[in-house]
mmCIF file of C-alpha atoms in Angstrom:
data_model
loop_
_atom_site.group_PDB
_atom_site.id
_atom_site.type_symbol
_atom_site.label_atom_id
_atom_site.label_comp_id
_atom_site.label_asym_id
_atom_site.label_seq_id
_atom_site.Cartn_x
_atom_site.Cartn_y
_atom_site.Cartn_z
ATOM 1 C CA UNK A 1 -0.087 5.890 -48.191
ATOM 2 C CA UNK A 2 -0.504 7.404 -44.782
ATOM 3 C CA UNK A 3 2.300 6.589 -42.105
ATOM 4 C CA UNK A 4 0.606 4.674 -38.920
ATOM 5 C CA UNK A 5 1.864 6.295 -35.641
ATOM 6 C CA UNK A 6 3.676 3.453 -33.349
ATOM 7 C CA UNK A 7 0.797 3.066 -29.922
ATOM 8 C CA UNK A 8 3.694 0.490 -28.399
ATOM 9 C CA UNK A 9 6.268 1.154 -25.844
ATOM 10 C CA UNK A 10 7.578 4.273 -24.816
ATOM 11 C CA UNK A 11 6.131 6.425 -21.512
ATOM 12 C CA UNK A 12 2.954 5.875 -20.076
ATOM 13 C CA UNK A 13 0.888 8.741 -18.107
ATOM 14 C CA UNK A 14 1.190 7.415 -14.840
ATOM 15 C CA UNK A 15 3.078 4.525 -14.666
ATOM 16 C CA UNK A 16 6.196 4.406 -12.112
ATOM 17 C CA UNK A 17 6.302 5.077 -8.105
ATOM 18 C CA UNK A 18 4.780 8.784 -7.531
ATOM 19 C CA UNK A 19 7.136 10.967 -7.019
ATOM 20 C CA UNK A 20 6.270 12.272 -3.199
ATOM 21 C CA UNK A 21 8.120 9.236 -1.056
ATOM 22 C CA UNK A 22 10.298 11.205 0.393
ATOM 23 C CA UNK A 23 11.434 8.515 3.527
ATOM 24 C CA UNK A 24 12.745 4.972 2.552
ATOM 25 C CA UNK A 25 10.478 1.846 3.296
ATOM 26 C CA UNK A 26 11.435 -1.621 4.481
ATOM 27 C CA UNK A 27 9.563 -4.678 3.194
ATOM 28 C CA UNK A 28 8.733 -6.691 6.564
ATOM 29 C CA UNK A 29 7.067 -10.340 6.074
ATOM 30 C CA UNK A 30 5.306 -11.970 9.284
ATOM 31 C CA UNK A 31 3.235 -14.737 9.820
ATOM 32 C CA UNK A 32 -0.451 -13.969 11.936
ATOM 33 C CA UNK A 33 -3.506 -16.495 12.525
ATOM 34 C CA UNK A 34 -6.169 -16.423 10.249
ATOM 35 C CA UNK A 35 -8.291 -14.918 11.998
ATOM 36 C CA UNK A 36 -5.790 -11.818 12.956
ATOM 37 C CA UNK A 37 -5.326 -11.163 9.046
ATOM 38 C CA UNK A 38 -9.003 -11.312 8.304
ATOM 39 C CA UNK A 39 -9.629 -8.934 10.806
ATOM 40 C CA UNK A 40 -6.891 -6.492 9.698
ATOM 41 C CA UNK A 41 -8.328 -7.149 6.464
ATOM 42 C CA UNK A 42 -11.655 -6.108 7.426
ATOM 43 C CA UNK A 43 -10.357 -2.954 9.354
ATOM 44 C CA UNK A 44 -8.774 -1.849 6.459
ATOM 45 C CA UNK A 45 -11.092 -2.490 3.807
ATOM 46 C CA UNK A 46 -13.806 -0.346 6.557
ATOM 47 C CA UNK A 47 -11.172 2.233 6.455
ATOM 48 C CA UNK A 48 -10.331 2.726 2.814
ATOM 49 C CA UNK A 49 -6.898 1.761 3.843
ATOM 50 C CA UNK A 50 -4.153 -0.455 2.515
ATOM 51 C CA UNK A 51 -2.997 -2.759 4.664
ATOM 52 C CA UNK A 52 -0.031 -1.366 4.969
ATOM 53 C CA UNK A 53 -1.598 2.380 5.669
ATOM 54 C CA UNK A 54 -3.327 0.784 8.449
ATOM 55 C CA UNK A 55 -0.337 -1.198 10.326
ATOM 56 C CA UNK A 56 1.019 2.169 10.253
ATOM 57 C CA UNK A 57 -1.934 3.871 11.689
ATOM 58 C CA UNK A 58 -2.336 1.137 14.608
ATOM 59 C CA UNK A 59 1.729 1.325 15.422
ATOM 60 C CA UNK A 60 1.008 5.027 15.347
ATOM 61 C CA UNK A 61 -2.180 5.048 17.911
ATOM 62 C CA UNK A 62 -0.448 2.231 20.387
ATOM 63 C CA UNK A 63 3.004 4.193 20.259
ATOM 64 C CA UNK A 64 1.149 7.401 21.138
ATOM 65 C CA UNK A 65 -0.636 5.704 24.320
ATOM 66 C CA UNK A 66 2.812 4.900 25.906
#
């Protein structure tokens, strides 16, 4: 009788947080009109951006304008 190999559990190719974080993130929760997270929505979606890619990149472009 031939022995069938086990396919659950164990490591998965992949899975976990990648392994190139180097600097430690804060969770931040805020509350915006409707309309303000549709249009970050949008601008992020146009972008190929997370949302939170592109909070970073419009903190980054108003903090360099100072």
């Amino acid at each position: 009788m031939e022995e069938k190999k086990n396919t659950h559990g164990g490591k998965r190719a992949g899975a976990g947080r990648p392994k190139g974080i180097k600097k430690p993130y804060a969770q931040i929760v805020c509350s915006v009109p409707l309309e303000y997270s549709e249009r970050l929505r949008s601008l992020a979606l146009n972008e190929g951006l997370s949302l939170s890619k592109m909070l970073q990149k419009i903190i980054d472009n108003y903090v360099e304008r100072l």
